[in-house]
Protein backbone atom coordinates (compact mmCIF):
# COMPACT_ATOMS: atom_id res chain seq x y z
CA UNK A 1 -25.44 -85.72 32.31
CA UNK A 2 -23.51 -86.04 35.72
CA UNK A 3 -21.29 -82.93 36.85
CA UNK A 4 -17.56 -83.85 35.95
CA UNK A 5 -15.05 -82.86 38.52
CA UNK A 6 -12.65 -80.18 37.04
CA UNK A 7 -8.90 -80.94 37.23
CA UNK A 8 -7.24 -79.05 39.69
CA UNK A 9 -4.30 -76.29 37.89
CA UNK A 10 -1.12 -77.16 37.43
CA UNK A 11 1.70 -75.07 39.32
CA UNK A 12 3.55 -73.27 36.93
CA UNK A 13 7.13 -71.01 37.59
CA UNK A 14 6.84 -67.46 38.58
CA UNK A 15 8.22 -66.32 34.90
CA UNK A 16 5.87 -68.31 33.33
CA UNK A 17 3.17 -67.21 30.82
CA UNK A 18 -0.47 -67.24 32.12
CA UNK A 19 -2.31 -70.27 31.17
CA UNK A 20 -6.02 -71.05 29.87
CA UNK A 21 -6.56 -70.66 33.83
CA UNK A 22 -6.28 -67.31 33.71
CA UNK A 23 -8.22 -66.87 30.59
CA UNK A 24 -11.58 -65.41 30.84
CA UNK A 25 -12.56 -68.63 29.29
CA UNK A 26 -11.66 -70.99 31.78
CA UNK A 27 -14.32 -72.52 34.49
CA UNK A 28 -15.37 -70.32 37.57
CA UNK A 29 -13.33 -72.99 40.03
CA UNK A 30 -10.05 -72.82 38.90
CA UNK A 31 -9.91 -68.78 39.34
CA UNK A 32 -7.74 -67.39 42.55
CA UNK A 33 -8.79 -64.81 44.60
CA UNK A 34 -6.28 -61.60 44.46
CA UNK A 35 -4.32 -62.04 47.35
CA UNK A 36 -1.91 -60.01 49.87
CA UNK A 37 0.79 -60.14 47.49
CA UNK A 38 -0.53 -58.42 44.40
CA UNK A 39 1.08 -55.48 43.71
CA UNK A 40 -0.73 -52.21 42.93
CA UNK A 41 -1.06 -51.15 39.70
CA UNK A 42 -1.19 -55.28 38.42
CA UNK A 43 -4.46 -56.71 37.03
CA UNK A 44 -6.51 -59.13 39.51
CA UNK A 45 -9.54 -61.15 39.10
CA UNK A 46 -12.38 -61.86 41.76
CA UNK A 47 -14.97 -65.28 41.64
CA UNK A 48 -18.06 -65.16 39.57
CA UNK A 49 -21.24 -66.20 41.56
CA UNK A 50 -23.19 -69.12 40.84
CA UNK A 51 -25.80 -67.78 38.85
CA UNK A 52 -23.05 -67.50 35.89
CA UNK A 53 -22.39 -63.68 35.41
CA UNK A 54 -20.16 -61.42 37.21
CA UNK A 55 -21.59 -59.97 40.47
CA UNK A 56 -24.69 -62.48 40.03
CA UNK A 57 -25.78 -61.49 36.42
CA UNK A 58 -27.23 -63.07 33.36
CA UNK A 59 -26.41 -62.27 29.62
CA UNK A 60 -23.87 -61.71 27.55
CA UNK A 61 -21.60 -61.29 30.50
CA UNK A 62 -22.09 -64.96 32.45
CA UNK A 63 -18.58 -66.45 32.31
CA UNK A 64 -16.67 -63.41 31.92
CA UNK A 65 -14.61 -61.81 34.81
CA UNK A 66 -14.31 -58.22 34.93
CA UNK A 67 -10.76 -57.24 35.66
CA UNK A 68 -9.80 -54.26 37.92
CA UNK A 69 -7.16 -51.98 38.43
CA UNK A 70 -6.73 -50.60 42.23
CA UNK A 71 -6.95 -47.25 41.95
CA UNK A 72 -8.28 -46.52 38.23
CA UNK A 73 -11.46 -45.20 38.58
CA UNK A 74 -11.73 -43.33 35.38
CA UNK A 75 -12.00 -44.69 31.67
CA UNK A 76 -8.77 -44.37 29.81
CA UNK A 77 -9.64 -42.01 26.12
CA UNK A 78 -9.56 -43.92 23.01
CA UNK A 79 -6.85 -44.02 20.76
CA UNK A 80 -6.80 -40.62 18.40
CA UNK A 81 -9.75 -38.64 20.79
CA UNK A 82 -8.88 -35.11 21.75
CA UNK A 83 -9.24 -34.92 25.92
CA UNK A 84 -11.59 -32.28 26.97
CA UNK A 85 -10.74 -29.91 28.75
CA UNK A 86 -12.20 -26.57 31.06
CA UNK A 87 -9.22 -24.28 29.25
CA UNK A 88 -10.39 -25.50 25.97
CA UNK A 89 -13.94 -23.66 26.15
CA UNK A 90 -12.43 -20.83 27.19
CA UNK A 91 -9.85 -20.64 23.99
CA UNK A 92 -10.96 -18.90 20.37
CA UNK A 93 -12.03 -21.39 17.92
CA UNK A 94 -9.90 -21.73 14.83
CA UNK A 95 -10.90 -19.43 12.09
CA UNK A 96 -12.95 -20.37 9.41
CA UNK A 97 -14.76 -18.13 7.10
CA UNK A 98 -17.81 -17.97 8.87
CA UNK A 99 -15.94 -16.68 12.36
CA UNK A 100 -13.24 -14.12 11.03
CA UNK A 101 -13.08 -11.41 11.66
CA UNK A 102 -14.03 -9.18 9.30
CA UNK A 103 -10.90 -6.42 7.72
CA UNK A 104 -12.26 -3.42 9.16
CA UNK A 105 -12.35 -4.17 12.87
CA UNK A 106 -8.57 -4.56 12.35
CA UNK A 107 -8.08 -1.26 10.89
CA UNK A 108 -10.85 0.03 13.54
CA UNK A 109 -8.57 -1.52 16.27
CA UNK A 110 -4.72 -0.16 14.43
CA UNK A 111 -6.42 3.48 14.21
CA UNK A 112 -7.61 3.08 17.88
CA UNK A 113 -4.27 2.36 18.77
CA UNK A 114 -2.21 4.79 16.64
CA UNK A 115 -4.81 7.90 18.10
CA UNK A 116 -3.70 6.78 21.57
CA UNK A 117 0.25 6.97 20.35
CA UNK A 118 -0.69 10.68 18.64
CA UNK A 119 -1.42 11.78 22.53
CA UNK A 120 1.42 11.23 24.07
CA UNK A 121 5.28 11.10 23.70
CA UNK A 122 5.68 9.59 26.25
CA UNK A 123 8.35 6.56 25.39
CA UNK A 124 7.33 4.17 27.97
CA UNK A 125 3.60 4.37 26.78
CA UNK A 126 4.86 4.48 22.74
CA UNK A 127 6.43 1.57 23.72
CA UNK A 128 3.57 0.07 25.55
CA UNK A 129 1.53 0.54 22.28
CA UNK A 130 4.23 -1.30 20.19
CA UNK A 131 3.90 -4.14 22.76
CA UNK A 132 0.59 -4.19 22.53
CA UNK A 133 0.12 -4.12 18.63
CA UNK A 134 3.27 -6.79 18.26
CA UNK A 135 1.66 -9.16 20.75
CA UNK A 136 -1.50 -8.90 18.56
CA UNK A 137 -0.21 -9.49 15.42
CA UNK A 138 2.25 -12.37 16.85
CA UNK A 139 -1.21 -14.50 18.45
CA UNK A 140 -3.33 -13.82 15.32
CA UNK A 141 -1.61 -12.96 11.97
CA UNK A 142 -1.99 -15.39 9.80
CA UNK A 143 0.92 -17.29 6.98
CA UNK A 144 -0.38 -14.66 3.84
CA UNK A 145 2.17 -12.65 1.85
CA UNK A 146 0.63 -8.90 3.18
CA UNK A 147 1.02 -10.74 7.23
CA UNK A 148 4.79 -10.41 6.88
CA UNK A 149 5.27 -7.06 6.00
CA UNK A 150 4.96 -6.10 9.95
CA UNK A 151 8.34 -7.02 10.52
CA UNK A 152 9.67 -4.22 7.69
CA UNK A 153 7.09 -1.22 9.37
CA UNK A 154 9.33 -1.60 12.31
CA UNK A 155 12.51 -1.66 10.28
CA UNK A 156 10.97 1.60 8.60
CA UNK A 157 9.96 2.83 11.88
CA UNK A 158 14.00 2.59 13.33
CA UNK A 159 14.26 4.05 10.23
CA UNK A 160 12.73 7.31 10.71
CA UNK A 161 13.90 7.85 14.12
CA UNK A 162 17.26 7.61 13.20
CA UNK A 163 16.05 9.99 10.42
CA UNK A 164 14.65 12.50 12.87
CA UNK A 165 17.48 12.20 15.10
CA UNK A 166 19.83 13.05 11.92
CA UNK A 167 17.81 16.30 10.84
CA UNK A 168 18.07 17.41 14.69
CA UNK A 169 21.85 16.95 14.51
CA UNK A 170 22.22 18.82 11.30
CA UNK A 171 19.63 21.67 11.11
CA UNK A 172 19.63 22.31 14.87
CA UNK A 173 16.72 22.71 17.03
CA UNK A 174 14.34 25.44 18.57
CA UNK A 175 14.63 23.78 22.01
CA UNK A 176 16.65 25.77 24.01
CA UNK A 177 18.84 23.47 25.98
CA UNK A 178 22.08 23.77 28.63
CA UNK A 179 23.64 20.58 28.00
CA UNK A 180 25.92 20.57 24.51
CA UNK A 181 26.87 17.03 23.63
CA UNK A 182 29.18 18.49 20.94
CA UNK A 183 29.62 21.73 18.33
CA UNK A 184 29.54 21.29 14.56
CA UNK A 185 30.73 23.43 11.84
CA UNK A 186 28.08 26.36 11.51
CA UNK A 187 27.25 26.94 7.43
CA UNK A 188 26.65 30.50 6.72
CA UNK A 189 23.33 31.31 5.01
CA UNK A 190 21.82 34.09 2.75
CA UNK A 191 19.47 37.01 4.63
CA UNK A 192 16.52 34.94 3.08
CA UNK A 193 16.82 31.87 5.04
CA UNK A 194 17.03 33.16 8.22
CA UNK A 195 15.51 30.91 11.01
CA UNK A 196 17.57 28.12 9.13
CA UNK A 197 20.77 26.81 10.89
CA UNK A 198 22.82 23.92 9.18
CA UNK A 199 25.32 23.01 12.15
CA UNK A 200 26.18 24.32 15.34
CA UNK A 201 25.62 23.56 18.65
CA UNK A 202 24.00 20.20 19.86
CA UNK A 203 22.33 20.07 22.97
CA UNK A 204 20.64 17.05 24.85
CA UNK A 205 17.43 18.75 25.44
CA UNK A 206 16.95 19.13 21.46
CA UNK A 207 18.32 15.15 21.03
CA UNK A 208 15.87 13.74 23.22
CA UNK A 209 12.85 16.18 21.64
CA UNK A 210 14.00 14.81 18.26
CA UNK A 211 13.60 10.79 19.92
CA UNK A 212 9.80 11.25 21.70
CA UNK A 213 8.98 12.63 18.19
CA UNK A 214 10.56 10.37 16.35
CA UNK A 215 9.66 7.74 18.47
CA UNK A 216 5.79 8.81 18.11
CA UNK A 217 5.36 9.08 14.43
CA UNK A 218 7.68 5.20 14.53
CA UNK A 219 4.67 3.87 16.42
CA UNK A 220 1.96 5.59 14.03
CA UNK A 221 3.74 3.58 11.64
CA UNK A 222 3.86 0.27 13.18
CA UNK A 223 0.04 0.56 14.57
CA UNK A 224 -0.66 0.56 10.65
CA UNK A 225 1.52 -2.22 9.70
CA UNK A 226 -0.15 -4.58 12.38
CA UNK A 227 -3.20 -3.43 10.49
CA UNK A 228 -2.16 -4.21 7.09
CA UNK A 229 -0.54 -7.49 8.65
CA UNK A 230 -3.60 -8.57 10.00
CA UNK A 231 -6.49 -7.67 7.77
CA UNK A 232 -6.84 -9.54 3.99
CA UNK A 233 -6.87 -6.44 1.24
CA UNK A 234 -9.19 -8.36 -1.08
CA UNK A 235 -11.74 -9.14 1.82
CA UNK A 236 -11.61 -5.41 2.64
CA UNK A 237 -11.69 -3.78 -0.31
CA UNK A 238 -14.94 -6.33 -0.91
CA UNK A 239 -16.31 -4.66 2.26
CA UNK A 240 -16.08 -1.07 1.20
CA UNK A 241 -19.41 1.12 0.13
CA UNK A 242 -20.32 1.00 -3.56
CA UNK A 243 -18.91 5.38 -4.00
CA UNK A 244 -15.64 4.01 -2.98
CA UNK A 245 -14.97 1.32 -4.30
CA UNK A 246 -13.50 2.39 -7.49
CA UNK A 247 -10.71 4.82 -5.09
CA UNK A 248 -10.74 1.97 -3.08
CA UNK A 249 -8.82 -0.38 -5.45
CA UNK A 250 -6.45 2.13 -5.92
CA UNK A 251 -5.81 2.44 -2.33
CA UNK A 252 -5.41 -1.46 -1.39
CA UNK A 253 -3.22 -1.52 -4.79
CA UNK A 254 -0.63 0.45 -3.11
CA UNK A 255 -1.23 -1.05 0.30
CA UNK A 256 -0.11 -4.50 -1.10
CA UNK A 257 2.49 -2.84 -2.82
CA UNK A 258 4.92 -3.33 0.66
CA UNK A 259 3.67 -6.94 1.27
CA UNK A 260 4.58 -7.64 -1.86
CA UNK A 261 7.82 -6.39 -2.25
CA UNK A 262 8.89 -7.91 1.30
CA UNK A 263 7.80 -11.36 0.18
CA UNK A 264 9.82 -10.61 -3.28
CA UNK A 265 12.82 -9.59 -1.14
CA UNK A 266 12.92 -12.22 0.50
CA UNK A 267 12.35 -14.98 -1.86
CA UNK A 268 15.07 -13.42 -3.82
CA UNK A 269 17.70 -12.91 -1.07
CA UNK A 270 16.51 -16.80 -0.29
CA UNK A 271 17.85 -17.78 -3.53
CA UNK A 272 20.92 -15.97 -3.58
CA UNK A 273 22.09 -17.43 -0.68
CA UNK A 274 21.63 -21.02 -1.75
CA UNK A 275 23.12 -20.25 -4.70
CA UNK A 276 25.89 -18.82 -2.76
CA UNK A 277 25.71 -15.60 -3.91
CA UNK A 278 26.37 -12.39 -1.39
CA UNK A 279 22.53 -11.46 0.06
CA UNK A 280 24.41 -7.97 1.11
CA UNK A 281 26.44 -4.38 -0.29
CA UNK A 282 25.15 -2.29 -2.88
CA UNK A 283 25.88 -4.52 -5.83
CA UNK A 284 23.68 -7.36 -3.95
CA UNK A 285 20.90 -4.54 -3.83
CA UNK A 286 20.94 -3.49 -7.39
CA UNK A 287 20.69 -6.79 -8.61
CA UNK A 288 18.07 -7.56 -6.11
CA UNK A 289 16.20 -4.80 -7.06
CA UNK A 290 15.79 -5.49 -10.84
CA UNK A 291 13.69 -8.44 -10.19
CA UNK A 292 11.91 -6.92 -7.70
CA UNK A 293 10.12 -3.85 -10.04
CA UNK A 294 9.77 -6.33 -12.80
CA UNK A 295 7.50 -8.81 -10.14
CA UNK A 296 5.73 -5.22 -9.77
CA UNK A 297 5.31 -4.42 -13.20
CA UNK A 298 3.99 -7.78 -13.94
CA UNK A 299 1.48 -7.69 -11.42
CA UNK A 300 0.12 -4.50 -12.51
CA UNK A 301 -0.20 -5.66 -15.79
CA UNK A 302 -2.07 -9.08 -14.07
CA UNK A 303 -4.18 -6.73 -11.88
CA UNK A 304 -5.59 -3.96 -14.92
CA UNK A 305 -6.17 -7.26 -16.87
CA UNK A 306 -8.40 -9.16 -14.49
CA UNK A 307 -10.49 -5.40 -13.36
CA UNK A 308 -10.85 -4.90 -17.20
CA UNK A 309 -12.09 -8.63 -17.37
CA UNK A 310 -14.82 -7.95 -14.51
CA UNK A 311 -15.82 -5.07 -16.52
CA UNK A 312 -14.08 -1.93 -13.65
CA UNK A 313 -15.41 1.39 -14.08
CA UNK A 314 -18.99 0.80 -15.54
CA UNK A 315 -21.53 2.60 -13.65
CA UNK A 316 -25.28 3.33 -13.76
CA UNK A 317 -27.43 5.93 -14.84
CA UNK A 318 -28.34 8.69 -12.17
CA UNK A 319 -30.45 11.86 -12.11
CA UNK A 320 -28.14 15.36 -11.71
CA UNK A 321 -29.67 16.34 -8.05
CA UNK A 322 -28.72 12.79 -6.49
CA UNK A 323 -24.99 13.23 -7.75
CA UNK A 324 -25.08 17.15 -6.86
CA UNK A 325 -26.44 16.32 -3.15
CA UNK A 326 -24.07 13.04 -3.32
CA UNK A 327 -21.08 15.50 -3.69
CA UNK A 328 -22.23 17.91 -1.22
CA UNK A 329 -22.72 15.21 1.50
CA UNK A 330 -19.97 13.44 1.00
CA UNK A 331 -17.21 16.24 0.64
CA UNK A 332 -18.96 17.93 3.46
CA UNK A 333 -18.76 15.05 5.59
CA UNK A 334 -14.81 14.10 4.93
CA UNK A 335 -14.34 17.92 5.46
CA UNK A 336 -16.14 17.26 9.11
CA UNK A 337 -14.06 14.00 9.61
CA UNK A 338 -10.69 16.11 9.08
CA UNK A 339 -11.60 19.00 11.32
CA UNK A 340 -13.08 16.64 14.14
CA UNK A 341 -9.90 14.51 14.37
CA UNK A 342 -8.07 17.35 14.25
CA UNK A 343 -9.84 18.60 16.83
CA UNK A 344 -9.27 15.08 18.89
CA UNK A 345 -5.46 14.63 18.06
CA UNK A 346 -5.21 18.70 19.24
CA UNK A 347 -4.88 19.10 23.45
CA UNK A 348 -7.36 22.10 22.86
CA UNK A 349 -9.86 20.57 20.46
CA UNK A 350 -11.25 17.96 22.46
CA UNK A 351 -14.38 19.64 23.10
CA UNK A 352 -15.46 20.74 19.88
CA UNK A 353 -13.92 17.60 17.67
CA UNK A 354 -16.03 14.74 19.18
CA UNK A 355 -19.53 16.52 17.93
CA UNK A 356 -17.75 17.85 14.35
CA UNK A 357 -16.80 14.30 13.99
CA UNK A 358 -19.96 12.54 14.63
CA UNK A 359 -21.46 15.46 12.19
CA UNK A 360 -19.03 14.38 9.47
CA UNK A 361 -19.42 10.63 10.08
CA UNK A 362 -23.15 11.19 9.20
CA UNK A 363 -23.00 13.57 6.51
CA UNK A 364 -20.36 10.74 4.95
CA UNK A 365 -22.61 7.74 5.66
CA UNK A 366 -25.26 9.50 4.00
CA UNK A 367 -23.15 10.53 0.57
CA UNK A 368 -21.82 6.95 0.06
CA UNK A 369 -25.05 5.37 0.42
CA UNK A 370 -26.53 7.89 -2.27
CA UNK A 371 -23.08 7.19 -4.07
CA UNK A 372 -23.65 3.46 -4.26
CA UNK A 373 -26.80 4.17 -6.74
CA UNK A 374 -23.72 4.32 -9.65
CA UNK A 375 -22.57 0.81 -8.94
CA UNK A 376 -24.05 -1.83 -10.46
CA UNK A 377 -21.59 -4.56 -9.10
CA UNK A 378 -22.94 -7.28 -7.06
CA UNK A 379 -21.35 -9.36 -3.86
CA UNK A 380 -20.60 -12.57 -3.24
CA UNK A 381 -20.48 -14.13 0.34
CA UNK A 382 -20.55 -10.69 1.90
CA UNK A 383 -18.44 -10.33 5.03
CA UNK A 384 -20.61 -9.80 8.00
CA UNK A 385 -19.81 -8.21 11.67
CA UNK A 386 -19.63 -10.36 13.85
CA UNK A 387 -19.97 -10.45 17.99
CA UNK A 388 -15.74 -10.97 18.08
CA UNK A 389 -15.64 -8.12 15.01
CA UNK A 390 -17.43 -5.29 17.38
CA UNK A 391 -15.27 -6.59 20.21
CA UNK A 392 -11.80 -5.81 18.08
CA UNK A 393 -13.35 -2.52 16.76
CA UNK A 394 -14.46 -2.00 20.51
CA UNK A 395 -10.84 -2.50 21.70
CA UNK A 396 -9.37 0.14 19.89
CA UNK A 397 -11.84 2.67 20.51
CA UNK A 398 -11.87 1.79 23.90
CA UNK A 399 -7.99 2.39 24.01
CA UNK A 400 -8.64 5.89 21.63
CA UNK A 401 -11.15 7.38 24.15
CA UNK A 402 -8.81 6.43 27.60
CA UNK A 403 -6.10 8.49 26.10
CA UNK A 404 -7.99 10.91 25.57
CA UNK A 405 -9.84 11.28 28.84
CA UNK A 406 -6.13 10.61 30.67
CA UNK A 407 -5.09 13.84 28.79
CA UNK A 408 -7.71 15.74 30.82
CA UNK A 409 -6.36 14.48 34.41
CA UNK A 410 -2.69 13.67 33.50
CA UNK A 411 -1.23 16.48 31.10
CA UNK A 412 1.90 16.12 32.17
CA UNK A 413 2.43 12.28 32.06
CA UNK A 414 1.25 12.33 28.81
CA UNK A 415 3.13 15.13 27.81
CA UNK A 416 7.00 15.03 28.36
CA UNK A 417 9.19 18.18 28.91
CA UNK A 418 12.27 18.40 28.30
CA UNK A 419 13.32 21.22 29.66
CA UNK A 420 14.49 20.36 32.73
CA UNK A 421 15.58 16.90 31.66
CA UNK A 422 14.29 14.80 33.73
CA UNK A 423 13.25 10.61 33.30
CA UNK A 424 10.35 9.55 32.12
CA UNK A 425 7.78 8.01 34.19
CA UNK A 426 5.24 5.44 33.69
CA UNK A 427 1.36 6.67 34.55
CA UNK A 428 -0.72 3.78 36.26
CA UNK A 429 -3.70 4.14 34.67
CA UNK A 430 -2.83 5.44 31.51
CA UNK A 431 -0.69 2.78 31.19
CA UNK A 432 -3.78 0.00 32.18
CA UNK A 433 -5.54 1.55 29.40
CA UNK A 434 -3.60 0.42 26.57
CA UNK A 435 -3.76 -2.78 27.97
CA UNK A 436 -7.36 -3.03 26.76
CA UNK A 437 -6.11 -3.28 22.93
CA UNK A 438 -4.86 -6.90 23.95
CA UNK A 439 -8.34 -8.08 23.45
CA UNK A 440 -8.05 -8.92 19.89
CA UNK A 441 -5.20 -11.63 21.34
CA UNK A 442 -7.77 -13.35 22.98
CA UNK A 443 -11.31 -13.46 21.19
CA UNK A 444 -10.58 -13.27 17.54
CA UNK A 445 -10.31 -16.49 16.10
CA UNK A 446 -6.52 -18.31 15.94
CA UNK A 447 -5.32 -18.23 12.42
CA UNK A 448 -5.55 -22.19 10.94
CA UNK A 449 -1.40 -23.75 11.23
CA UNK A 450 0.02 -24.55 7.85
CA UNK A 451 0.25 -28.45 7.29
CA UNK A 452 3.64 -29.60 7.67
């Protein structure tokens, strides 16, 4: 069959449409080289060769041009595909029950923190820690009832050094000072209460005593609400030793007793206010409060129901010298525990607590596991310590033992006087050592967002 002669294209306007000549289905001949004028950025087409393919091949691709943008080297991602990234290997994976981190690296990591605050009164450090623990808690706490109660340990925290400040103002203090800020009323009292002083003067020297104490016991307080904001009660009470676990329900009972009531609060101060109703004043409070115990009481009632269900407080049978040498071993050891970390929280029993603790630890470890003979509960889907686990444990106590060692080179930065009164300074190094309990921010795994 003889080679027909295509038809030459017709012109067409500037603002018209492409026409089957610029389809990828039209012949090889009537396709136009890109020329001068084709702006960057606009798609072009090139010839096909003879053989029938683009660039001279066979197959699927003969009679197909390949268009080409100048400049666009690199394949567009298709719709709905997440981009990768270099930041995105360097990010904590989401957490999943496999990956989190398990409840007593938090409390590991809060205790770490709140022996570092017990070292120092300094306020610039205190309030390094509270940085520190908020930042923490902020990057990884997670939408639960117990994760909101952080905000109310500070509230209580404000709370008690106003509270401290108050006592100072009324009962005096035994700092000498120079400076009066102002003289109250002095109440006589009996021969027996001597040493007691309601009223009097005020100085500034006994004030600002009153705030770095005050100020340390408020961050003792919020370094254990970042731990009970953080770490899941049930999960940890699942992880405690078979002796404890029957003082250990009792314990996380009352530690969700605060989550709990927050979250009451404020659902019920939610619903006042779109009801209209005052969410303030002392009436608002009493009838806020009502609700509030009877939530309690109910839960209670929920909670002795569902241990009685499971069959709480059955134990097994065993011989008289395991539960005499379980006794000894274990009240030994917590007696050890107390006198070490005395003995670490004391500027003059650093040298003996360390040893008396690791003693008591021992002597502990070695009661509960003799303890856990009486339980005859089993567990399901243990929780298991992880690499990111010993790294938020390791945080803490790495923050614990700085303080400790920057008490033995820098006393008095550590230590505040206040008389002379003089500012407080920030310590370098010190100071760089609290940083380390910001590693929790960064390798535990980020909480899953709620669904919108």
């Amino acid at each position: 069959m003889p080679d027909e002669k295509p038809l030459p294209p017709s012109p067409t306007p500037a603002n018209a449409e492409p026409d089957a000549a610029a389809s990828p289905l039209a012949s090889p001949h009537d396709r136009q080289p890109p020329t001068a004028g084709t702006s960057r950025g606009e798609a072009c087409t090139y010839p096909l060769s003879s053989t029938g393919g683009a660039g001279g091949k066979d197959g699927p691709a003969a009679g197909r041009a390949h268009p080409r943008r100048p400049g666009a080297e690199t394949r567009a991602p298709r719709p709905g595909a997440t981009p990768r990234t270099p930041s995105r290997r360097l990010t904590a994976p989401e957490a999943s029950r496999s990956n989190a981190v398990h409840p007593g690296a938090w409390w590991l990591w809060a205790l770490g923190l709140a022996t570092a605050a017990s070292r120092t009164n300094n306020p610039l450090l205190l309030g390094l820690l509270v940085g520190v623990a908020g930042y923490v808690v902020a990057a990884r706490k997670t939408d639960a009832p117990w994760a909101r109660s952080y905000t109310a340990f500070i509230k209580i925290g404000l709370f008690v050094v106003g509270l401290r400040l108050a006592f100072n103002l009324v009962l005096g203090s035994p700092i000498p000072g120079s400076h009066t800020l102002l003289t109250l009323p002095e109440l006589p009292l009996p021969d027996w209460a001597k040493g007691i002083r309601v009223g009097g003067r005020v100085t500034a020297e006994g004030m600002l005593f009153a705030l770095y104490d005050g100020a340390r016991l408020a961050t003792l307080l919020i370094c254990v609400g970042a731990a009970n904001a953080l770490a899941n009660p049930a999960r940890l009470l699942k992880s405690l030793p078979g002796a404890l676990y029957e003082a250990g329900v009792a314990v996380v009972v009352a530690m969700t007793f605060a989550p709990n009531m927050v979250a009451d609060v404020v659902r019920l101060r939610t619903a006042r206010r779109l009801r209209g109703r005052p969410t303030g004043g002392i009436r608002a409070i009493a009838q806020i409060g009502l609700p509030v115990l009877e939530g309690a009481l109910e839960r209670s009632v929920a909670v002795a129901a569902s241990m009685d269900a499971r069959g709480y407080g059955r134990t097994a049978q065993v011989p008289a010298p395991v539960r005499l040498t379980t006794t000894v071993l274990t009240l030994g050891g917590l007696l050890g525990v107390c006198a070490g970390t005395y003995g670490l929280l004391a500027s003059e029993g650093a040298a003996y607590g360390l040893p008396v603790l690791a003693a008591g630890l021992l002597a502990s470890l070695a009661g509960l596991r003799l303890g856990g003979r009486r339980q005859i509960r089993t567990r399901y889907r243990p929780d298991r310590w992880g690499l990111r686990s010993w790294l938020v444990a390791g945080s803490g106590a790495a923050v614990a033992a700085l303080m400790v060692w920057a008490g033995t080179y820098a006393p008095q930065a550590l230590t505040l006087g206040v008389v002379p009164l003089t500012a407080p300074g920030l310590p370098l190094w010190p100071a760089l050592s609290l940083l380390a309990g910001l590693l929790p921010a960064f390798v535990a795994p980020v909480p899953p967002k709620e669904s919108p």
